N, CA, C and O of each residue as an XYZ file, in Angstrom:
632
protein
N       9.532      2.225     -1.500
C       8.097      2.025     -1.648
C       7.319      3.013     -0.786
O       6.266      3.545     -1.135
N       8.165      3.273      0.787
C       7.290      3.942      1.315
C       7.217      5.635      0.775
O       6.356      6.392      1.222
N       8.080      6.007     -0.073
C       8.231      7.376     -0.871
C       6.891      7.274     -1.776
O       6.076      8.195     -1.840
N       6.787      6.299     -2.325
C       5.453      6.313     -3.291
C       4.210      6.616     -2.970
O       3.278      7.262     -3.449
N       4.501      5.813     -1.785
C       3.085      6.397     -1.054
C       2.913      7.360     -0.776
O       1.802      7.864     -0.944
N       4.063      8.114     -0.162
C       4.063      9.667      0.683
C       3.599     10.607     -0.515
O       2.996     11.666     -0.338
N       4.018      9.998     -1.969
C       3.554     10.997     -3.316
C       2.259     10.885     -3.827
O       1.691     11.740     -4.506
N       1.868      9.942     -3.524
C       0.421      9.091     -3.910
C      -0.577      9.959     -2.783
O      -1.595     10.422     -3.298
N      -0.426     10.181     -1.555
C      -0.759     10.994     -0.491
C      -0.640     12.682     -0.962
O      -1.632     13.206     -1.469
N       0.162     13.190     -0.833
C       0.124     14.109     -1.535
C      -0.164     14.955     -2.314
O      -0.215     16.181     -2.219
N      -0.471     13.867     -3.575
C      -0.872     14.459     -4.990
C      -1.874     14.148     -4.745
O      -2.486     14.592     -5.717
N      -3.130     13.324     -3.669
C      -3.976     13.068     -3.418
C      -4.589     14.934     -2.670
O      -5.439     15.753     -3.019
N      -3.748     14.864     -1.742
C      -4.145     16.451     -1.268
C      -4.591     17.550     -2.196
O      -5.603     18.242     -2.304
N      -3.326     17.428     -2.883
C      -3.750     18.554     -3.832
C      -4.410     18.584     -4.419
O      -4.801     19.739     -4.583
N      -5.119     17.588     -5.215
C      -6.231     17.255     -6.262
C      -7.662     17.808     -5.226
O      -8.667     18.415     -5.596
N      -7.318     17.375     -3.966
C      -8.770     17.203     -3.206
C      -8.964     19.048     -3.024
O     -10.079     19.544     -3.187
N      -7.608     20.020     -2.638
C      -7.519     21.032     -2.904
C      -8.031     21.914     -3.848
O      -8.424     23.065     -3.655
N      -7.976     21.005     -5.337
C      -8.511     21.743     -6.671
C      -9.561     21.723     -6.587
O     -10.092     22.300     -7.536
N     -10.661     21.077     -5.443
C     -12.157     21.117     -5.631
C     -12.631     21.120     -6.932
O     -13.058     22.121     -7.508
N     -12.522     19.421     -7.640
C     -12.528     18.960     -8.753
C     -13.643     18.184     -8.330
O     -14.456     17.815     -9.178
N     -13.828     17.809     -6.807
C     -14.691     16.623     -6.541
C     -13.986     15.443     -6.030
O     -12.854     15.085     -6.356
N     -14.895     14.790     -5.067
C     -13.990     13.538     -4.700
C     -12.847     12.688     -6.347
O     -13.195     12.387     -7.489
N     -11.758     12.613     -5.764
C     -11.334     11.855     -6.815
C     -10.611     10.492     -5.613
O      -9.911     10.604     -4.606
N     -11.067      9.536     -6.170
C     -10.598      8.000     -6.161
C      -9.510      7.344     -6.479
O      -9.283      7.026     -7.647
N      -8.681      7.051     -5.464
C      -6.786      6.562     -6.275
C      -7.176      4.832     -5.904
O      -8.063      4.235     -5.293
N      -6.478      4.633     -6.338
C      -6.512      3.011     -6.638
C      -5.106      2.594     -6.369
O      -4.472      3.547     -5.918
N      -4.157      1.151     -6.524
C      -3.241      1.052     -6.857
C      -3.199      0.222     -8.166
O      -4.173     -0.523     -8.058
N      -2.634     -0.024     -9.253
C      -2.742     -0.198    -10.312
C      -1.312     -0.576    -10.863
O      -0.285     -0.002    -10.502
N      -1.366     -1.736    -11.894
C      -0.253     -2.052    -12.580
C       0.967     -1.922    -12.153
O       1.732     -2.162    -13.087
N       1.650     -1.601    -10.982
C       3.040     -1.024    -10.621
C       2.967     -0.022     -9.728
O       3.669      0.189     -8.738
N       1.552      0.907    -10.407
C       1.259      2.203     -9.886
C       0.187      2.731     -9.006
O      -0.207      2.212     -7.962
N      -0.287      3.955     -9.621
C      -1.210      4.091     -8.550
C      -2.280      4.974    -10.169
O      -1.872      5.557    -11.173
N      -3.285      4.740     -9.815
C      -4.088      5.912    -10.635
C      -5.675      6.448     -9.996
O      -6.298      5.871     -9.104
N      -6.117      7.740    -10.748
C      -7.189      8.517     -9.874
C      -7.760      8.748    -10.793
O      -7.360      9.041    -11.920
N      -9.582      8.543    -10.057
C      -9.956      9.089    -11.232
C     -11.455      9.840    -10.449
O     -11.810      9.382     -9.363
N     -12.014     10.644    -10.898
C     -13.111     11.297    -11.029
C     -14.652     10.874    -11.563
O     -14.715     10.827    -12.791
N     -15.677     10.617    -10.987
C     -16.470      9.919    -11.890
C     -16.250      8.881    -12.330
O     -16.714      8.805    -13.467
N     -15.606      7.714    -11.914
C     -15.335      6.749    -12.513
C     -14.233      6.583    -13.356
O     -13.597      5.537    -13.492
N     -13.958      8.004    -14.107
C     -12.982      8.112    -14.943
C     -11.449      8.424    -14.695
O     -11.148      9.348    -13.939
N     -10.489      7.676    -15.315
C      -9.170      7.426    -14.938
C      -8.670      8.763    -15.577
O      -8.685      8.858    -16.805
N      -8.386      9.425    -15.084
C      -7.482     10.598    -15.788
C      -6.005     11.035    -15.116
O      -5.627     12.194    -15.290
N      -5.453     10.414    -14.606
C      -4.219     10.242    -14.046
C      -3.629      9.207    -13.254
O      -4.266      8.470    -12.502
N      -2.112      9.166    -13.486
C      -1.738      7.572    -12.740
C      -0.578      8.430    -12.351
O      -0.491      9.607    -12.699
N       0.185      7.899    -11.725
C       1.651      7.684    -10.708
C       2.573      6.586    -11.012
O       2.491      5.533    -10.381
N       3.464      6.761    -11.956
C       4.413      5.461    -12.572
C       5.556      5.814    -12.452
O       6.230      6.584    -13.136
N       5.834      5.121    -11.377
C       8.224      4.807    -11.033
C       7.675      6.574    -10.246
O       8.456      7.502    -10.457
N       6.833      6.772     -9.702
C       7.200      8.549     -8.868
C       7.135      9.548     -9.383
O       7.680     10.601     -9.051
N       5.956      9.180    -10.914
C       5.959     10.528    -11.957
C       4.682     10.224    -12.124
O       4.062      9.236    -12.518
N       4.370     11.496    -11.664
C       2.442     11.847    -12.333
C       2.585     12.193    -13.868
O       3.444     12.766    -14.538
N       1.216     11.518    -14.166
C       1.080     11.337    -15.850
C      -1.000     12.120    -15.611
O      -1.837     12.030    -14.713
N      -0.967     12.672    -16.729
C      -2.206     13.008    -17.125
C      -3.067     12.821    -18.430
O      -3.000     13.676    -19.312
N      -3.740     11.901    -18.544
C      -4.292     11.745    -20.102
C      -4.538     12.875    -21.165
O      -5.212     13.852    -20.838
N      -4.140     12.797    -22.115
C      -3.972     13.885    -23.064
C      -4.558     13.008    -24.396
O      -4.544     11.807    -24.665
N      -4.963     13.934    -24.935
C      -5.158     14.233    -26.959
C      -4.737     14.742    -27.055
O      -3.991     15.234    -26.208
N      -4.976     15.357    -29.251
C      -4.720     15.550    -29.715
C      -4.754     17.441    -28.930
O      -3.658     17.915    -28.628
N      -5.677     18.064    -28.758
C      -6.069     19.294    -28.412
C      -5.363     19.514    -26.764
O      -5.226     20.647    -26.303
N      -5.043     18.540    -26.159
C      -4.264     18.928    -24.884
C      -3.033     18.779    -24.725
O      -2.430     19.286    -23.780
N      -2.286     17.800    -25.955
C      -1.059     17.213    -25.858
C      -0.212     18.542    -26.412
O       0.984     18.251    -26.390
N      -0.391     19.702    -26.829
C       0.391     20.656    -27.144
C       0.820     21.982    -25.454
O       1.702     22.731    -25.035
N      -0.345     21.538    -25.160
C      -0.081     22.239    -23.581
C       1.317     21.795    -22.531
O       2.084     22.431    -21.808
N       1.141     20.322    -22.916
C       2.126     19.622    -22.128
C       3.360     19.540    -22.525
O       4.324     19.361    -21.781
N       3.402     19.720    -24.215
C       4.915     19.517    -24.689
C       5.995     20.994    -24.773
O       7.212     21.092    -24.928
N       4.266     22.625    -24.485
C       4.567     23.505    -24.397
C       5.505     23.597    -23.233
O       6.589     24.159    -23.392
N       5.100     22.982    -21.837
C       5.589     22.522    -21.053
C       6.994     22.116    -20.523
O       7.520     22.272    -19.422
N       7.528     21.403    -21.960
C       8.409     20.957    -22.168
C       8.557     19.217    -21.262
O       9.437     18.529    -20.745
N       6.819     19.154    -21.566
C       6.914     17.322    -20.669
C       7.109     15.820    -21.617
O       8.080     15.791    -22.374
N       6.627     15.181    -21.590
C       6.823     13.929    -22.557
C       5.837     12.916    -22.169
O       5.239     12.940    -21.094
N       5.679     11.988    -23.115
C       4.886     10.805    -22.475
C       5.380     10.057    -22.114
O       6.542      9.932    -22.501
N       4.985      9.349    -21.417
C       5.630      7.905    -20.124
C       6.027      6.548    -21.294
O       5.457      5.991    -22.232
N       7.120      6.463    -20.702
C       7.528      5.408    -21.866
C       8.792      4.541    -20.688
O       9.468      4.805    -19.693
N       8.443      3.125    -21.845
C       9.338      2.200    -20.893
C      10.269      1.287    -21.853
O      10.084      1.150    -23.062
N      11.419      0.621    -21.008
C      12.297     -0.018    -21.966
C      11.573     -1.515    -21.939
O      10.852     -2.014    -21.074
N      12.099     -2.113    -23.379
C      11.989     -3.356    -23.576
C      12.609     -3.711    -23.943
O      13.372     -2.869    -24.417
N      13.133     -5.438    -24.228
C      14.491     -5.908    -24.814
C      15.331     -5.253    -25.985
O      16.520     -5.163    -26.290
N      14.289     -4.901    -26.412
C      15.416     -3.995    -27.649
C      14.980     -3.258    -28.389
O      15.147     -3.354    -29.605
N      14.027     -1.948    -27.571
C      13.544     -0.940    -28.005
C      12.689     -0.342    -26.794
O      12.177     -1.058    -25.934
N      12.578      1.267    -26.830
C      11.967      1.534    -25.924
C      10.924      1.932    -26.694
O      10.982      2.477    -27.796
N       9.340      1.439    -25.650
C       8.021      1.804    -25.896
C       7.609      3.419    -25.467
O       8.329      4.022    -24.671
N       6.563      3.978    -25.978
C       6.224      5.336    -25.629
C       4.701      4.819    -25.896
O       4.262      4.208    -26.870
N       3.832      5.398    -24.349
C       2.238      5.913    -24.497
C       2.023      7.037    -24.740
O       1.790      7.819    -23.818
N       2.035      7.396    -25.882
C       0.993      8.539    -25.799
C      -0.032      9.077    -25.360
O      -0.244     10.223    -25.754
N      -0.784      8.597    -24.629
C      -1.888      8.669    -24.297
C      -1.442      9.538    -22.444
O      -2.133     10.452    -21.993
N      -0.596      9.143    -21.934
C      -0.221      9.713    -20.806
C       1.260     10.444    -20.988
O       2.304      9.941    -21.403
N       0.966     11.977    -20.480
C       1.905     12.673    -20.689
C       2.340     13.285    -19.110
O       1.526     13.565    -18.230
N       3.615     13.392    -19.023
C       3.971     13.714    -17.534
C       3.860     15.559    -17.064
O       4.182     16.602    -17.633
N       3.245     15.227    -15.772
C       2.613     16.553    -15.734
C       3.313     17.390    -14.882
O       3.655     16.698    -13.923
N       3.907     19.147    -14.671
C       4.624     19.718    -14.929
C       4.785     19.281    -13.209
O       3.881     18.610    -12.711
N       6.095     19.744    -12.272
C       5.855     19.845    -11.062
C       5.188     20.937    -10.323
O       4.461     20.948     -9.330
N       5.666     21.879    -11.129
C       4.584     23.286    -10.384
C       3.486     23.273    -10.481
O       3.012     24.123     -9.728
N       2.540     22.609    -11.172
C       1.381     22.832    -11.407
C       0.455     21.926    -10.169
O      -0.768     22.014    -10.065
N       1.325     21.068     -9.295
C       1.102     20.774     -8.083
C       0.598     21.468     -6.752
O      -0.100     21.151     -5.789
N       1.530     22.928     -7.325
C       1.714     23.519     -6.081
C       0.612     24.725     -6.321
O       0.449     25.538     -5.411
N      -0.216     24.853     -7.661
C      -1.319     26.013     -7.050
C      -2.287     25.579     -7.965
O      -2.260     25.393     -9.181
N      -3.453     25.418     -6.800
C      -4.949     24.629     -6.926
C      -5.547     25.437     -7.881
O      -6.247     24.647     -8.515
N      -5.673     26.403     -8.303
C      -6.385     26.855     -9.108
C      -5.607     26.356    -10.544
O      -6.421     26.434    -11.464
N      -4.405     25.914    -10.971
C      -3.408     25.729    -12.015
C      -3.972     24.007    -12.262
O      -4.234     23.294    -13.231
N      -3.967     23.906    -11.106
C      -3.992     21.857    -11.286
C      -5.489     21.280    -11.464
O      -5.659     20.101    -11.775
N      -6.634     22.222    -11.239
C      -7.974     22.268    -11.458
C      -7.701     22.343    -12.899
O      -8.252     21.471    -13.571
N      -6.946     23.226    -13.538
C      -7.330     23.888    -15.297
C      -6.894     22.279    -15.987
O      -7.348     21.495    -16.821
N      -5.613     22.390    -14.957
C      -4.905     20.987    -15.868
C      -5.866     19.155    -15.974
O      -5.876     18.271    -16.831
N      -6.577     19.330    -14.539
C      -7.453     17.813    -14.511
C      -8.486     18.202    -14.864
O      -9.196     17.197    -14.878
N      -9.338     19.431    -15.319
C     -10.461     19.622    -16.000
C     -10.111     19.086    -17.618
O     -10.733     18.243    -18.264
N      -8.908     19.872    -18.027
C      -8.451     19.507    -19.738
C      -8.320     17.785    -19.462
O      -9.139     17.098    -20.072
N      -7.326     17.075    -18.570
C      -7.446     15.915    -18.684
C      -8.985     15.098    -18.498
O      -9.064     14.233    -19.371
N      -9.843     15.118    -17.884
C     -10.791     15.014    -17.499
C     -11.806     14.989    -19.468
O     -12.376     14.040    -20.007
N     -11.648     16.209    -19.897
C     -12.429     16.500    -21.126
C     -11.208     15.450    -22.083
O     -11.576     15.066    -23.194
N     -10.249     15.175    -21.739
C      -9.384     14.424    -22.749
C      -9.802     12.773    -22.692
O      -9.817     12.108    -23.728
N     -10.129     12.206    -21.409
C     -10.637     11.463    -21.217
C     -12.391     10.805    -21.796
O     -12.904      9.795    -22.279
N     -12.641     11.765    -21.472
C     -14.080     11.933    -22.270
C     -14.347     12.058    -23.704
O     -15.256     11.340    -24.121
N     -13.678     12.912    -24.658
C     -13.178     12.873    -25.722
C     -13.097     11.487    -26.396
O     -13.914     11.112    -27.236
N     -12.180     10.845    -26.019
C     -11.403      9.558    -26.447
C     -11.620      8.416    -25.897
O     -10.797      7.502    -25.875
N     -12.658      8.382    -25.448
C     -13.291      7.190    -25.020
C     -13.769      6.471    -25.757
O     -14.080      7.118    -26.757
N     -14.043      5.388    -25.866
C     -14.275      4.551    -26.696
C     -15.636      4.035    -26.272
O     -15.981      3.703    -25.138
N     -16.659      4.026    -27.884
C     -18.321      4.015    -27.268
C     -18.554      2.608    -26.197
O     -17.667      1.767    -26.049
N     -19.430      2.560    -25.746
C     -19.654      1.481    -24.941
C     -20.806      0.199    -25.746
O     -21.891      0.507    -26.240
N     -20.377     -0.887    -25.717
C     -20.440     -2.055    -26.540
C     -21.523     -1.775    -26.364
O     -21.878     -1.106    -25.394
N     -22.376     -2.257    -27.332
C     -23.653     -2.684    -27.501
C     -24.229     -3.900    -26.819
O     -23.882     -5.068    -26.993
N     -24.962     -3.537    -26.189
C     -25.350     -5.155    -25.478
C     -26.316     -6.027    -26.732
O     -27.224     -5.488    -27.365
N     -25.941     -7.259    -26.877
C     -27.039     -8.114    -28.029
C     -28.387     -7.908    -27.770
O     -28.592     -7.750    -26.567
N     -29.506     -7.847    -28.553
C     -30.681     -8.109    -27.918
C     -30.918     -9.662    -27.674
O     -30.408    -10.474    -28.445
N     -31.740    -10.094    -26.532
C     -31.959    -11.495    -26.361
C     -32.773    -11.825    -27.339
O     -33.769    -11.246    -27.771
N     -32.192    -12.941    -27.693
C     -32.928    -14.043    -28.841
C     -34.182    -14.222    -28.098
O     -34.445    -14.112    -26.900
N     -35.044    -14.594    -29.363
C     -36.236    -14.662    -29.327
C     -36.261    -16.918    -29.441
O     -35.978    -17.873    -30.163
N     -36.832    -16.518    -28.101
C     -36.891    -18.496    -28.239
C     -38.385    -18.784    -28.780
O     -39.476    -18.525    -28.273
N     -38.021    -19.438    -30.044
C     -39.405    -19.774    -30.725
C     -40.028    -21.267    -30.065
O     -39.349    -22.264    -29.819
N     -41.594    -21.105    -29.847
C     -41.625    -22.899    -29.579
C     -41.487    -23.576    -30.697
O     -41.919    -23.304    -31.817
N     -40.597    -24.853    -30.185
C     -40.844    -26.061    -30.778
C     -41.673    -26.513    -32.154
O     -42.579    -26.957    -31.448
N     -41.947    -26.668    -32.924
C     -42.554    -26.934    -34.424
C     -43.009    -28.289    -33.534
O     -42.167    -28.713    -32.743
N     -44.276    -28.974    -33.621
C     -44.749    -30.527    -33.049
C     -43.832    -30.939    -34.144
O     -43.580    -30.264    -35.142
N     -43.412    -31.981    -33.892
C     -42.874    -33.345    -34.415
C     -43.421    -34.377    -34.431
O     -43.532    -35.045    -33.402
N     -44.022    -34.869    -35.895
C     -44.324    -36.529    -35.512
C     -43.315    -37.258    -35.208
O     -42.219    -37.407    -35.748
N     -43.968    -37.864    -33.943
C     -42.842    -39.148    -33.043
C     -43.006    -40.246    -34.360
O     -43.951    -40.481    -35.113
N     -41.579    -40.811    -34.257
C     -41.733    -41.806    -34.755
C     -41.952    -43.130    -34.069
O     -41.517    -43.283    -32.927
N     -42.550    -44.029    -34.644
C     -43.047    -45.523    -34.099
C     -42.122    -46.231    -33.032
O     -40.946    -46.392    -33.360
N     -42.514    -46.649    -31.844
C     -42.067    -47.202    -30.503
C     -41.450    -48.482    -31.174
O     -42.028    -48.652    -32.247
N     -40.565    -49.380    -30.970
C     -40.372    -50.720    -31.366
C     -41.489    -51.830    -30.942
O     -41.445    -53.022    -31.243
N     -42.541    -51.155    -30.148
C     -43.526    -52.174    -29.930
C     -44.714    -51.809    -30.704
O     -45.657    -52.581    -30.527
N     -44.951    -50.726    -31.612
C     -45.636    -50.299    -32.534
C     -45.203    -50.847    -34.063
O     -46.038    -51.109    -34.928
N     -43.496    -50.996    -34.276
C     -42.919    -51.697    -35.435
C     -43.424    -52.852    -35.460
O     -44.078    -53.257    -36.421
N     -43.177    -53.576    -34.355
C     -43.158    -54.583    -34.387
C     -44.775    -55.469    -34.709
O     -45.047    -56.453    -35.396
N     -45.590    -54.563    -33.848
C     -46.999    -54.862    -34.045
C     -47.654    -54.877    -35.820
O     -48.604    -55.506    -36.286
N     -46.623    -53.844    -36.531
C     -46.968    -53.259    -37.730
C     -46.903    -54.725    -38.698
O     -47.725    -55.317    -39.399
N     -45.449    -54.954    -38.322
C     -44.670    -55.979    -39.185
C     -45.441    -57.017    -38.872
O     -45.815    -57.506    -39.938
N     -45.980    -57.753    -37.760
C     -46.517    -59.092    -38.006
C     -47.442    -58.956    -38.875
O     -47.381    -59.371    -40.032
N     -48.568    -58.231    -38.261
C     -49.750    -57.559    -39.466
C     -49.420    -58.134    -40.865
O     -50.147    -58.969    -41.402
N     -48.296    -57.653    -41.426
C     -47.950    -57.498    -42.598
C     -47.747    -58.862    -43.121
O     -48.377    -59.373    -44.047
N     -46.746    -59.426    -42.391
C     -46.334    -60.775    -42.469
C     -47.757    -62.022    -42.419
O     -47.799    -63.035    -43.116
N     -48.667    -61.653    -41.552
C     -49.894    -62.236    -41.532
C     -50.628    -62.217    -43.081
O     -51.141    -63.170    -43.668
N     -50.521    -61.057    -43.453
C     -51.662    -60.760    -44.657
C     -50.627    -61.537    -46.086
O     -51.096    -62.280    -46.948
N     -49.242    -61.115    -45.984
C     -48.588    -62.030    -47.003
C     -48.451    -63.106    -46.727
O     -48.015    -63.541    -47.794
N     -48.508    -64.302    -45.773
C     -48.949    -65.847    -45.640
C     -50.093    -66.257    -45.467
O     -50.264    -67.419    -45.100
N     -51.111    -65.440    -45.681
C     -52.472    -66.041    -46.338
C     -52.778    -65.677    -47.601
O     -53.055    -64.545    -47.999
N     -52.701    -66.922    -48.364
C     -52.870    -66.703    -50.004
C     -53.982    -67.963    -50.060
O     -54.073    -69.057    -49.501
N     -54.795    -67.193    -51.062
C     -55.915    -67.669    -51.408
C     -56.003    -68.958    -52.414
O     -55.609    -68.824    -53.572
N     -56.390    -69.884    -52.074
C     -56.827    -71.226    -53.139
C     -57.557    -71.081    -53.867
O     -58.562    -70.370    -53.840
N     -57.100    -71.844    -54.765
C     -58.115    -71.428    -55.544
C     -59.749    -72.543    -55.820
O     -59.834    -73.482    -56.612
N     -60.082    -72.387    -55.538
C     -61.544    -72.751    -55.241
C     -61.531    -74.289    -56.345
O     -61.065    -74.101    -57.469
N     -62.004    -75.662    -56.024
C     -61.838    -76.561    -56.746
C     -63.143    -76.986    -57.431
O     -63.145    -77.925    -58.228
């Protein structure tokens, strides 16, 4: 564990070397990842730097002769494409590892995915008045009424 760090340190130097701009490491999922602006454009998985790639950068890396980070599962191994492992020399000269986290950087940006739409807030309409309906001491007042006027019936005059 303490090797991870010493690489996580490191690859931290050099990045800060490429005068790319502060970049930000985190620890993450297992790993470690950095990013620029907010944006994640490289991680550190099992002691192997990975750099986000597309379609337009992923030919640089395979020129390379690198691969994407991939892991086993019960009974098949997975592959991300999306992170491709980045060369070791290109560690060792700042002007090389600037070209490489600028392309990751624009690969990141690229392939981002738009940012949700926030809902607009509902519009709270008032209330429509409602006629209340009758209290049970208003029924009740109604009904004798009623009952009064149907038990007085008229005689008929003799």
């Amino acid at each position: 564990m303490a090797q991870d760090g010493d690489f996580v340190a490191y690859v931290q130097d050099c990045m800060a070397a490429a005068g790319m701009g502060p970049v930000q490491s985190e620890r993450l999922f297992g790993g470690h990842g950095f990013r620029i602006d907010g944006e994640m454009f490289a991680v550190i998985l099992r002691g192997t730097l990975f750099f986000v790639v597309d379609d337009q950068t992923r030919p640089r890396f395979e020129a390379a002769g690198m691969g994407p980070f991939t892991y086993a599962r019960k009974s098949e191994t997975r592959m991300v494409p999306r992170w491709y492992e980045l060369p070791e020399d290109v560690l060792l000269d700042a002007d090389d590892l600037r070209d490489w986290m600028r392309d990751a950087l624009a690969a990141v940006r690229r392939t981002a995915k738009p940012a949700a739409r926030k809902a607009a807030p509902k519009k709270i309409m008032p209330k429509k008045a409602v006629a209340q309906k009758p209290t049970a001491k208003k029924k009740a007042s109604k009904n004798a009424a009623k009952k009064l006027v149907g038990k007085t019936k008229t005689r008929p005059v003799r």
